[in-house]
């Protein structure tokens, strides 16, 4: 019995990975955490005992989210995920101040909907740079520390239109389809290091992004309503905490995809 207790002591207090798992709470970075889906994810992860770093361009809005989180030791950082140098600096600050990242959620996103014939190159680049390049840059910057963390996992937020396409959303759906390929490839690249990468594809969710949509969009949803950000957050948590799921996509859309 003494040998058993000695072994447990050594595992928990001397092995760095075990010490991280049992003694410290998990560090989660949520990009786009100031509003909408990212804010709901931040709140749920904080309720489940994670330390949060909430990232968005607007520092004040990220700070307001942090102020509303359960528990202490959370942090708000301002960063435009489409700018490489800002991303590098932000993740260096996170590493220095908070340590190794366990969870990364990429919820920063924008839409500039227009028929392709009317879409300008500036809007096209803004959407691709934020939704696709932004997630690539944050994953690359976070991975360096995630490789040293037990149970590390990434969830990228895609969209049902990245799978099915939609009129007026050629560029937006291309950015989300790109994120699909990126997620699957990265999952293959880092699986041997025990980092999992999954994609979550929401349908219509009630946030600032969908505020301008007509209520008749609801009629296209089999469940007859828009989803709530908290309902997406539940699914993100499931993917983050499922140790045998990687390279997958989970659709949270009230059945919308069935009719597309
Ligand atoms: P919101 O507009 O409510 O929130 C977007 C978030 O992203 C904000 O926190 C915003 O903060 C942040 N953000 C935007 N651009 C940048 C940037 N360049 N750098 C850092 N942060 C940025 O959107 P949702 O919550 O609805 O969307 C979240 C994700 O879910 C997006 O990727 C979106 O494409 C996707 N999605 C949403 C759906 C919906 O129906 N709502 C459906 C399918 C997918 P700030 O402005 O301060 O930078």
Tab-separated table of N, CA and C in Angstrom, residues 59-219:
chain	number	residue	atom	x	y	z
A	59	UNK	N	-10.916	45.684	-27.168
A	59	UNK	CA	-10.451	45.303	-25.831
A	59	UNK	C	-11.547	45.502	-24.773
A	60	UNK	N	-12.299	46.619	-24.943
A	60	UNK	CA	-13.328	46.932	-23.947
A	60	UNK	C	-14.412	45.847	-23.929
A	61	UNK	N	-14.814	45.419	-25.132
A	61	UNK	CA	-15.857	44.385	-25.225
A	61	UNK	C	-15.343	43.053	-24.671
A	62	UNK	N	-14.074	42.725	-24.959
A	62	UNK	CA	-13.498	41.492	-24.409
A	62	UNK	C	-13.435	41.594	-22.883
A	63	UNK	N	-13.080	42.793	-22.395
A	63	UNK	CA	-13.020	43.021	-20.941
A	63	UNK	C	-14.391	42.854	-20.292
A	64	UNK	N	-15.431	43.318	-20.992
A	64	UNK	CA	-16.789	43.192	-20.447
A	64	UNK	C	-17.171	41.720	-20.330
A	65	UNK	N	-16.776	40.916	-21.321
A	65	UNK	CA	-17.054	39.472	-21.227
A	65	UNK	C	-16.320	38.883	-20.028
A	66	UNK	N	-15.031	39.236	-19.901
A	66	UNK	CA	-14.241	38.695	-18.786
A	66	UNK	C	-14.876	39.066	-17.444
A	67	UNK	N	-15.367	40.314	-17.348
A	67	UNK	CA	-15.974	40.756	-16.086
A	67	UNK	C	-17.217	39.931	-15.745
A	68	UNK	N	-17.841	39.335	-16.772
A	68	UNK	CA	-19.076	38.579	-16.513
A	68	UNK	C	-18.810	37.089	-16.262
A	69	UNK	N	-17.527	36.678	-16.306
A	69	UNK	CA	-17.232	35.242	-16.187
A	69	UNK	C	-17.220	34.759	-14.744
A	70	UNK	N	-17.583	33.510	-14.574
A	70	UNK	CA	-17.507	32.851	-13.282
A	70	UNK	C	-16.030	32.677	-12.897
A	71	UNK	N	-15.683	32.910	-11.632
A	71	UNK	CA	-14.307	32.666	-11.174
A	71	UNK	C	-13.378	33.827	-11.474
A	72	UNK	N	-12.095	33.621	-11.123
A	72	UNK	CA	-11.120	34.703	-11.279
A	72	UNK	C	-10.022	34.280	-12.256
A	73	UNK	N	-8.971	35.115	-12.342
A	73	UNK	CA	-7.778	34.793	-13.151
A	73	UNK	C	-8.027	34.758	-14.648
A	74	UNK	N	-9.085	35.400	-15.124
A	74	UNK	CA	-9.313	35.458	-16.564
A	74	UNK	C	-8.658	36.730	-17.128
A	75	UNK	N	-8.511	36.756	-18.457
A	75	UNK	CA	-7.806	37.882	-19.061
A	75	UNK	C	-8.455	38.250	-20.400
A	76	UNK	N	-8.458	39.552	-20.708
A	76	UNK	CA	-8.967	40.011	-22.017
A	76	UNK	C	-7.807	40.582	-22.813
A	77	UNK	N	-7.705	40.214	-24.074
A	77	UNK	CA	-6.642	40.752	-24.923
A	77	UNK	C	-7.216	41.236	-26.240
A	78	UNK	N	-6.675	42.369	-26.696
A	78	UNK	CA	-7.099	42.887	-27.987
A	78	UNK	C	-6.173	42.358	-29.082
A	79	UNK	N	-6.756	41.784	-30.131
A	79	UNK	CA	-5.937	41.251	-31.224
A	79	UNK	C	-6.815	41.084	-32.464
A	80	UNK	N	-6.298	41.517	-33.592
A	80	UNK	CA	-6.965	41.244	-34.867
A	80	UNK	C	-6.359	39.937	-35.391
A	81	UNK	N	-7.166	38.884	-35.437
A	81	UNK	CA	-6.613	37.560	-35.777
A	81	UNK	C	-6.118	37.474	-37.226
A	82	UNK	N	-6.504	38.450	-38.050
A	82	UNK	CA	-6.052	38.406	-39.447
A	82	UNK	C	-4.659	39.018	-39.627
A	83	UNK	N	-4.086	39.548	-38.543
A	83	UNK	CA	-2.769	40.207	-38.632
A	83	UNK	C	-1.717	39.348	-37.943
A	84	UNK	N	-0.772	38.853	-38.738
A	84	UNK	CA	0.169	37.868	-38.206
A	84	UNK	C	0.941	38.368	-36.982
A	85	UNK	N	1.467	39.604	-37.088
A	85	UNK	CA	2.297	40.089	-35.978
A	85	UNK	C	1.503	40.245	-34.690
A	86	UNK	N	0.250	40.700	-34.818
A	86	UNK	CA	-0.601	40.844	-33.627
A	86	UNK	C	-0.862	39.478	-32.986
A	87	UNK	N	-1.079	38.487	-33.848
A	87	UNK	CA	-1.357	37.134	-33.327
A	87	UNK	C	-0.121	36.587	-32.600
A	88	UNK	N	1.051	36.751	-33.232
A	88	UNK	CA	2.298	36.265	-32.600
A	88	UNK	C	2.478	36.902	-31.228
A	89	UNK	N	2.316	38.231	-31.188
A	89	UNK	CA	2.535	38.971	-29.936
A	89	UNK	C	1.537	38.532	-28.864
A	90	UNK	N	0.288	38.372	-29.286
A	90	UNK	CA	-0.768	37.997	-28.336
A	90	UNK	C	-0.480	36.630	-27.711
A	91	UNK	N	-0.101	35.662	-28.543
A	91	UNK	CA	0.122	34.315	-27.999
A	91	UNK	C	1.418	34.239	-27.195
A	92	UNK	N	2.394	35.100	-27.515
A	92	UNK	CA	3.588	35.169	-26.657
A	92	UNK	C	3.208	35.711	-25.281
A	93	UNK	N	2.355	36.726	-25.261
A	93	UNK	CA	1.892	37.288	-23.983
A	93	UNK	C	1.145	36.224	-23.175
A	94	UNK	N	0.284	35.469	-23.860
A	94	UNK	CA	-0.489	34.426	-23.162
A	94	UNK	C	0.465	33.409	-22.547
A	95	UNK	N	1.439	32.963	-23.337
A	95	UNK	CA	2.384	31.950	-22.856
A	95	UNK	C	3.142	32.461	-21.623
A	96	UNK	N	3.629	33.718	-21.725
A	96	UNK	CA	4.435	34.279	-20.624
A	96	UNK	C	3.592	34.485	-19.373
A	97	UNK	N	2.367	34.986	-19.558
A	97	UNK	CA	1.551	35.374	-18.403
A	97	UNK	C	0.763	34.204	-17.821
A	98	UNK	N	0.287	33.306	-18.683
A	98	UNK	CA	-0.663	32.289	-18.198
A	98	UNK	C	-0.147	30.857	-18.326
A	99	UNK	N	0.897	30.620	-19.139
A	99	UNK	CA	1.407	29.251	-19.307
A	99	UNK	C	0.856	28.577	-20.547
A	100	UNK	N	0.896	27.243	-20.540
A	100	UNK	CA	0.513	26.475	-21.733
A	100	UNK	C	-0.998	26.448	-21.963
A	101	UNK	N	-1.357	26.535	-23.234
A	101	UNK	CA	-2.780	26.531	-23.604
A	101	UNK	C	-3.282	25.086	-23.702
A	102	UNK	N	-4.469	24.847	-23.153
A	102	UNK	CA	-5.078	23.520	-23.276
A	102	UNK	C	-6.161	23.517	-24.368
A	103	UNK	N	-7.024	24.547	-24.357
A	103	UNK	CA	-8.107	24.619	-25.346
A	103	UNK	C	-8.004	25.906	-26.166
A	104	UNK	N	-8.217	25.783	-27.482
A	104	UNK	CA	-8.325	26.961	-28.355
A	104	UNK	C	-9.649	26.868	-29.113
A	105	UNK	N	-10.436	27.930	-29.041
A	105	UNK	CA	-11.694	27.979	-29.810
A	105	UNK	C	-11.619	29.176	-30.760
A	106	UNK	N	-11.735	28.910	-32.053
A	106	UNK	CA	-11.683	29.979	-33.058
A	106	UNK	C	-13.088	30.372	-33.461
A	107	UNK	N	-13.627	31.395	-32.784
A	107	UNK	CA	-14.986	31.862	-33.080
A	107	UNK	C	-14.980	33.261	-33.693
A	108	UNK	N	-13.789	33.830	-33.946
A	108	UNK	CA	-13.747	35.159	-34.579
A	108	UNK	C	-14.177	35.011	-36.026
A	109	UNK	N	-15.132	35.810	-36.436
A	109	UNK	CA	-15.597	35.687	-37.816
A	109	UNK	C	-16.407	36.895	-38.242
A	110	UNK	N	-16.421	37.130	-39.551
A	110	UNK	CA	-17.260	38.208	-40.099
A	110	UNK	C	-17.961	37.692	-41.356
A	111	UNK	N	-19.040	38.371	-41.728
A	111	UNK	CA	-19.692	38.056	-43.012
A	111	UNK	C	-19.917	39.367	-43.770
A	112	UNK	N	-19.736	39.342	-45.067
A	112	UNK	CA	-20.027	40.510	-45.937
A	112	UNK	C	-20.819	39.967	-47.108
A	113	UNK	N	-22.081	39.641	-46.858
A	113	UNK	CA	-22.855	38.908	-47.860
A	113	UNK	C	-23.191	39.762	-49.085
A	114	UNK	N	-22.971	39.184	-50.261
A	114	UNK	CA	-23.312	39.839	-51.535
A	114	UNK	C	-23.224	38.792	-52.635
A	115	UNK	N	-24.022	38.979	-53.685
A	115	UNK	CA	-23.858	38.115	-54.867
A	115	UNK	C	-22.449	38.322	-55.414
A	116	UNK	N	-21.855	37.301	-55.979
A	116	UNK	CA	-20.456	37.389	-56.396
A	116	UNK	C	-20.220	38.556	-57.357
A	117	UNK	N	-21.191	38.784	-58.272
A	117	UNK	CA	-21.014	39.859	-59.262
A	117	UNK	C	-20.935	41.232	-58.599
A	118	UNK	N	-21.429	41.323	-57.363
A	118	UNK	CA	-21.413	42.629	-56.682
A	118	UNK	C	-20.373	42.680	-55.573
A	119	UNK	N	-19.650	41.583	-55.384
A	119	UNK	CA	-18.695	41.535	-54.261
A	119	UNK	C	-17.376	42.185	-54.673
A	120	UNK	N	-16.886	43.095	-53.838
A	120	UNK	CA	-15.611	43.759	-54.120
A	120	UNK	C	-14.454	42.989	-53.491
A	121	UNK	N	-13.257	43.146	-54.085
A	121	UNK	CA	-12.096	42.405	-53.580
A	121	UNK	C	-11.732	42.740	-52.127
A	122	UNK	N	-12.022	43.973	-51.697
A	122	UNK	CA	-11.686	44.324	-50.295
A	122	UNK	C	-12.499	43.487	-49.317
A	123	UNK	N	-13.803	43.384	-49.618
A	123	UNK	CA	-14.667	42.571	-48.745
A	123	UNK	C	-14.266	41.095	-48.816
A	124	UNK	N	-13.920	40.646	-50.024
A	124	UNK	CA	-13.508	39.236	-50.169
A	124	UNK	C	-12.298	38.948	-49.282
A	125	UNK	N	-11.304	39.848	-49.352
A	125	UNK	CA	-10.084	39.617	-48.565
A	125	UNK	C	-10.359	39.708	-47.069
A	126	UNK	N	-11.219	40.661	-46.683
A	126	UNK	CA	-11.519	40.800	-45.249
A	126	UNK	C	-12.117	39.503	-44.702
A	127	UNK	N	-13.061	38.922	-45.467
A	127	UNK	CA	-13.716	37.681	-45.007
A	127	UNK	C	-12.725	36.517	-44.972
A	128	UNK	N	-11.952	36.374	-46.050
A	128	UNK	CA	-10.993	35.251	-46.090
A	128	UNK	C	-9.913	35.421	-45.022
A	129	UNK	N	-9.451	36.661	-44.840
A	129	UNK	CA	-8.372	36.889	-43.871
A	129	UNK	C	-8.844	36.663	-42.434
A	130	UNK	N	-10.056	37.053	-42.133
A	130	UNK	CA	-10.545	36.874	-40.752
A	130	UNK	C	-10.941	35.415	-40.506
A	131	UNK	N	-11.784	34.873	-41.386
A	131	UNK	CA	-12.381	33.555	-41.101
A	131	UNK	C	-11.419	32.393	-41.337
A	132	UNK	N	-10.567	32.516	-42.358
A	132	UNK	CA	-9.709	31.377	-42.707
A	132	UNK	C	-8.265	31.606	-42.256
A	133	UNK	N	-7.646	32.666	-42.781
A	133	UNK	CA	-6.250	32.933	-42.398
A	133	UNK	C	-6.149	33.142	-40.881
A	134	UNK	N	-7.126	33.855	-40.310
A	134	UNK	CA	-7.108	34.130	-38.864
A	134	UNK	C	-7.016	32.843	-38.053
A	135	UNK	N	-7.832	31.843	-38.414
A	135	UNK	CA	-7.807	30.578	-37.657
A	135	UNK	C	-6.480	29.844	-37.867
A	136	UNK	N	-5.938	29.944	-39.091
A	136	UNK	CA	-4.631	29.306	-39.336
A	136	UNK	C	-3.561	29.939	-38.456
A	137	UNK	N	-3.574	31.275	-38.388
A	137	UNK	CA	-2.539	31.973	-37.608
A	137	UNK	C	-2.658	31.665	-36.115
A	138	UNK	N	-3.889	31.646	-35.598
A	138	UNK	CA	-4.038	31.396	-34.156
A	138	UNK	C	-3.695	29.938	-33.820
A	139	UNK	N	-4.091	29.012	-34.697
A	139	UNK	CA	-3.740	27.593	-34.447
A	139	UNK	C	-2.220	27.435	-34.430
A	140	UNK	N	-1.554	28.042	-35.424
A	140	UNK	CA	-0.097	27.909	-35.488
A	140	UNK	C	0.562	28.487	-34.243
A	141	UNK	N	0.073	29.670	-33.821
A	141	UNK	CA	0.689	30.318	-32.659
A	141	UNK	C	0.403	29.536	-31.371
A	142	UNK	N	-0.787	28.961	-31.256
A	142	UNK	CA	-1.161	28.257	-30.015
A	142	UNK	C	-0.521	26.875	-29.934
A	143	UNK	N	-0.311	26.253	-31.094
A	143	UNK	CA	0.151	24.851	-31.101
A	143	UNK	C	1.469	24.653	-30.364
A	144	UNK	N	2.344	25.669	-30.480
A	144	UNK	CA	3.655	25.513	-29.842
A	144	UNK	C	3.504	25.139	-28.382
A	145	UNK	N	2.552	25.784	-27.687
A	145	UNK	CA	2.392	25.447	-26.267
A	145	UNK	C	1.424	24.272	-26.068
A	146	UNK	N	0.502	24.057	-27.003
A	146	UNK	CA	-0.474	22.964	-26.841
A	146	UNK	C	0.200	21.590	-26.936
A	147	UNK	N	1.296	21.523	-27.703
A	147	UNK	CA	2.000	20.246	-27.836
A	147	UNK	C	2.504	19.737	-26.490
A	148	UNK	N	2.633	20.651	-25.509
A	148	UNK	CA	3.142	20.254	-24.188
A	148	UNK	C	2.023	20.082	-23.168
A	149	UNK	N	0.770	20.124	-23.614
A	149	UNK	CA	-0.356	20.079	-22.666
A	149	UNK	C	-1.171	18.810	-22.863
A	150	UNK	N	-1.412	18.105	-21.788
A	150	UNK	CA	-2.251	16.893	-21.884
A	150	UNK	C	-3.697	17.265	-22.160
A	151	UNK	N	-4.346	16.556	-23.072
A	151	UNK	CA	-5.768	16.797	-23.342
A	151	UNK	C	-6.006	18.029	-24.199
A	152	UNK	N	-4.962	18.506	-24.915
A	152	UNK	CA	-5.119	19.740	-25.690
A	152	UNK	C	-6.079	19.530	-26.867
A	153	UNK	N	-6.917	20.540	-27.131
A	153	UNK	CA	-7.907	20.412	-28.209
A	153	UNK	C	-8.263	21.776	-28.797
A	154	UNK	N	-8.539	21.755	-30.108
A	154	UNK	CA	-8.942	22.968	-30.834
A	154	UNK	C	-10.331	22.743	-31.421
A	155	UNK	N	-11.182	23.762	-31.325
A	155	UNK	CA	-12.448	23.735	-32.078
A	155	UNK	C	-12.496	24.977	-32.966
A	156	UNK	N	-12.599	24.756	-34.267
A	156	UNK	CA	-12.800	25.853	-35.214
A	156	UNK	C	-14.296	25.962	-35.505
A	157	UNK	N	-14.778	27.206	-35.611
A	157	UNK	CA	-16.208	27.377	-35.908
A	157	UNK	C	-16.378	27.591	-37.417
A	158	UNK	N	-16.961	26.599	-38.069
A	158	UNK	CA	-17.255	26.671	-39.504
A	158	UNK	C	-18.665	27.183	-39.711
A	159	UNK	N	-19.384	26.556	-40.635
A	159	UNK	CA	-20.780	26.939	-40.881
A	159	UNK	C	-21.429	25.883	-41.772
A	160	UNK	N	-22.740	25.735	-41.668
A	160	UNK	CA	-23.418	24.808	-42.586
A	160	UNK	C	-23.237	25.244	-44.036
A	161	UNK	N	-23.086	26.575	-44.278
A	161	UNK	CA	-22.931	27.006	-45.674
A	161	UNK	C	-21.556	26.645	-46.228
A	162	UNK	N	-20.611	26.346	-45.368
A	162	UNK	CA	-19.317	25.840	-45.813
A	162	UNK	C	-19.442	24.428	-46.370
A	163	UNK	N	-20.524	23.750	-45.983
A	163	UNK	CA	-20.782	22.391	-46.465
A	163	UNK	C	-21.734	22.436	-47.659
A	164	UNK	N	-22.792	23.245	-47.552
A	164	UNK	CA	-23.870	23.226	-48.554
A	164	UNK	C	-23.837	24.372	-49.552
A	165	UNK	N	-23.135	25.497	-49.217
A	165	UNK	CA	-23.158	26.678	-50.082
A	165	UNK	C	-24.458	27.454	-49.913
A	166	UNK	N	-24.453	28.739	-50.340
A	166	UNK	CA	-25.676	29.536	-50.222
A	166	UNK	C	-25.613	30.743	-51.149
A	167	UNK	N	-26.748	31.128	-51.691
A	167	UNK	CA	-26.804	32.312	-52.567
A	167	UNK	C	-26.391	33.547	-51.758
A	168	UNK	N	-25.521	34.368	-52.318
A	168	UNK	CA	-25.083	35.600	-51.639
A	168	UNK	C	-23.963	35.367	-50.651
A	169	UNK	N	-23.491	34.132	-50.556
A	169	UNK	CA	-22.446	33.844	-49.569
A	169	UNK	C	-21.278	33.068	-50.183
A	170	UNK	N	-20.980	33.359	-51.471
A	170	UNK	CA	-19.887	32.629	-52.144
A	170	UNK	C	-18.582	32.741	-51.364
A	171	UNK	N	-18.230	33.960	-50.967
A	171	UNK	CA	-16.928	34.165	-50.328
A	171	UNK	C	-16.950	33.618	-48.902
A	172	UNK	N	-18.027	33.930	-48.176
A	172	UNK	CA	-18.149	33.440	-46.798
A	172	UNK	C	-18.124	31.910	-46.781
A	173	UNK	N	-18.880	31.273	-47.685
A	173	UNK	CA	-18.897	29.801	-47.659
A	173	UNK	C	-17.556	29.222	-48.101
A	174	UNK	N	-16.848	29.948	-49.001
A	174	UNK	CA	-15.495	29.480	-49.375
A	174	UNK	C	-14.568	29.536	-48.160
A	175	UNK	N	-14.707	30.597	-47.355
A	175	UNK	CA	-13.836	30.700	-46.162
A	175	UNK	C	-14.119	29.552	-45.191
A	176	UNK	N	-15.388	29.184	-45.074
A	176	UNK	CA	-15.749	28.127	-44.110
A	176	UNK	C	-15.434	26.735	-44.678
A	177	UNK	N	-15.552	26.588	-46.013
A	177	UNK	CA	-15.167	25.311	-46.628
A	177	UNK	C	-13.660	25.121	-46.496
A	178	UNK	N	-12.916	26.232	-46.647
A	178	UNK	CA	-11.463	26.166	-46.454
A	178	UNK	C	-11.113	25.727	-45.042
A	179	UNK	N	-11.894	26.221	-44.095
A	179	UNK	CA	-11.657	25.866	-42.686
A	179	UNK	C	-11.883	24.375	-42.443
A	180	UNK	N	-12.802	23.797	-43.222
A	180	UNK	CA	-13.050	22.335	-43.138
A	180	UNK	C	-11.793	21.568	-43.505
A	181	UNK	N	-11.227	21.912	-44.683
A	181	UNK	CA	-10.020	21.229	-45.152
A	181	UNK	C	-8.864	21.452	-44.199
A	182	UNK	N	-8.754	22.685	-43.726
A	182	UNK	CA	-7.682	23.020	-42.785
A	182	UNK	C	-7.805	22.191	-41.503
A	183	UNK	N	-9.021	22.090	-40.982
A	183	UNK	CA	-9.251	21.371	-39.721
A	183	UNK	C	-8.873	19.897	-39.861
A	184	UNK	N	-9.311	19.292	-40.960
A	184	UNK	CA	-9.023	17.860	-41.155
A	184	UNK	C	-7.526	17.623	-41.329
A	185	UNK	N	-6.862	18.506	-42.105
A	185	UNK	CA	-5.418	18.330	-42.329
A	185	UNK	C	-4.631	18.528	-41.044
A	186	UNK	N	-4.999	19.577	-40.290
A	186	UNK	CA	-4.279	19.829	-39.034
A	186	UNK	C	-4.501	18.684	-38.048
A	187	UNK	N	-5.726	18.143	-38.044
A	187	UNK	CA	-6.004	17.005	-37.147
A	187	UNK	C	-5.040	15.859	-37.456
A	188	UNK	N	-4.788	15.620	-38.755
A	188	UNK	CA	-3.840	14.561	-39.130
A	188	UNK	C	-2.424	14.921	-38.690
A	189	UNK	N	-2.053	16.197	-38.895
A	189	UNK	CA	-0.679	16.610	-38.574
A	189	UNK	C	-0.339	16.462	-37.104
A	190	UNK	N	-1.293	16.752	-36.228
A	190	UNK	CA	-0.949	16.819	-34.800
A	190	UNK	C	-1.510	15.665	-33.969
A	191	UNK	N	-2.159	14.694	-34.629
A	191	UNK	CA	-2.754	13.598	-33.847
A	191	UNK	C	-1.681	12.784	-33.105
A	192	UNK	N	-0.507	12.642	-33.743
A	192	UNK	CA	0.542	11.847	-33.082
A	192	UNK	C	1.057	12.555	-31.830
A	193	UNK	N	0.787	13.867	-31.715
A	193	UNK	CA	1.196	14.610	-30.508
A	193	UNK	C	0.021	14.766	-29.552
A	194	UNK	N	-1.065	14.016	-29.821
A	194	UNK	CA	-2.232	14.013	-28.932
A	194	UNK	C	-2.971	15.334	-28.832
A	195	UNK	N	-2.878	16.155	-29.888
A	195	UNK	CA	-3.709	17.364	-29.933
A	195	UNK	C	-4.855	17.060	-30.898
A	196	UNK	N	-6.098	17.322	-30.460
A	196	UNK	CA	-7.265	17.040	-31.299
A	196	UNK	C	-7.792	18.335	-31.922
A	197	UNK	N	-8.289	18.220	-33.160
A	197	UNK	CA	-8.794	19.405	-33.871
A	197	UNK	C	-10.127	19.042	-34.526
A	198	UNK	N	-11.168	19.787	-34.204
A	198	UNK	CA	-12.499	19.501	-34.763
A	198	UNK	C	-13.162	20.782	-35.257
A	199	UNK	N	-14.200	20.596	-36.073
A	199	UNK	CA	-14.934	21.724	-36.648
A	199	UNK	C	-16.379	21.675	-36.169
A	200	UNK	N	-16.894	22.824	-35.754
A	200	UNK	CA	-18.299	22.885	-35.382
A	200	UNK	C	-19.030	23.781	-36.386
A	201	UNK	N	-20.089	23.275	-36.977
A	201	UNK	CA	-20.799	24.016	-38.024
A	201	UNK	C	-22.188	24.441	-37.558
A	202	UNK	N	-22.338	25.708	-37.147
A	202	UNK	CA	-23.672	26.167	-36.735
A	202	UNK	C	-24.537	26.506	-37.948
A	203	UNK	N	-25.868	26.481	-37.705
A	203	UNK	CA	-26.829	27.032	-38.678
A	203	UNK	C	-27.121	28.461	-38.264
A	204	UNK	N	-28.422	28.856	-38.294
A	204	UNK	CA	-28.774	30.222	-37.862
A	204	UNK	C	-28.734	30.309	-36.335
A	205	UNK	N	-27.843	31.132	-35.812
A	205	UNK	CA	-27.736	31.325	-34.361
A	205	UNK	C	-28.018	32.791	-34.054
A	206	UNK	N	-28.756	33.045	-32.983
A	206	UNK	CA	-29.169	34.418	-32.672
A	206	UNK	C	-27.989	35.223	-32.098
A	207	UNK	N	-27.291	35.964	-32.962
A	207	UNK	CA	-26.170	36.816	-32.535
A	207	UNK	C	-26.211	38.098	-33.368
A	208	UNK	N	-25.234	38.978	-33.146
A	208	UNK	CA	-25.150	40.207	-33.959
A	208	UNK	C	-25.076	39.876	-35.446
A	209	UNK	N	-24.392	38.757	-35.764
A	209	UNK	CA	-24.189	38.411	-37.177
A	209	UNK	C	-25.497	38.140	-37.910
A	210	UNK	N	-26.492	37.633	-37.210
A	210	UNK	CA	-27.763	37.284	-37.863
A	210	UNK	C	-28.876	38.289	-37.542
A	211	UNK	N	-28.501	39.390	-36.857
A	211	UNK	CA	-29.524	40.341	-36.399
A	211	UNK	C	-30.326	40.918	-37.571
A	212	UNK	N	-29.677	41.068	-38.729
A	212	UNK	CA	-30.364	41.692	-39.866
A	212	UNK	C	-31.202	40.701	-40.664
A	213	UNK	N	-31.128	39.415	-40.327
A	213	UNK	CA	-31.875	38.411	-41.116
A	213	UNK	C	-33.367	38.529	-40.861
A	214	UNK	N	-34.127	38.353	-41.915
A	214	UNK	CA	-35.586	38.395	-41.779
A	214	UNK	C	-36.055	37.189	-40.969
A	215	UNK	N	-37.123	37.407	-40.232
A	215	UNK	CA	-37.661	36.301	-39.415
A	215	UNK	C	-38.130	35.123	-40.285
A	216	UNK	N	-38.386	35.407	-41.622
A	216	UNK	CA	-38.860	34.275	-42.438
A	216	UNK	C	-37.756	33.241	-42.662
A	217	UNK	N	-36.478	33.606	-42.330
A	217	UNK	CA	-35.391	32.615	-42.393
A	217	UNK	C	-35.691	31.465	-41.430
A	218	UNK	N	-36.453	31.777	-40.385
A	218	UNK	CA	-36.802	30.766	-39.380
A	218	UNK	C	-37.588	29.615	-40.016
A	219	UNK	N	-38.378	29.977	-41.066
A	219	UNK	CA	-39.217	28.952	-41.710
A	219	UNK	C	-38.400	27.856	-42.387
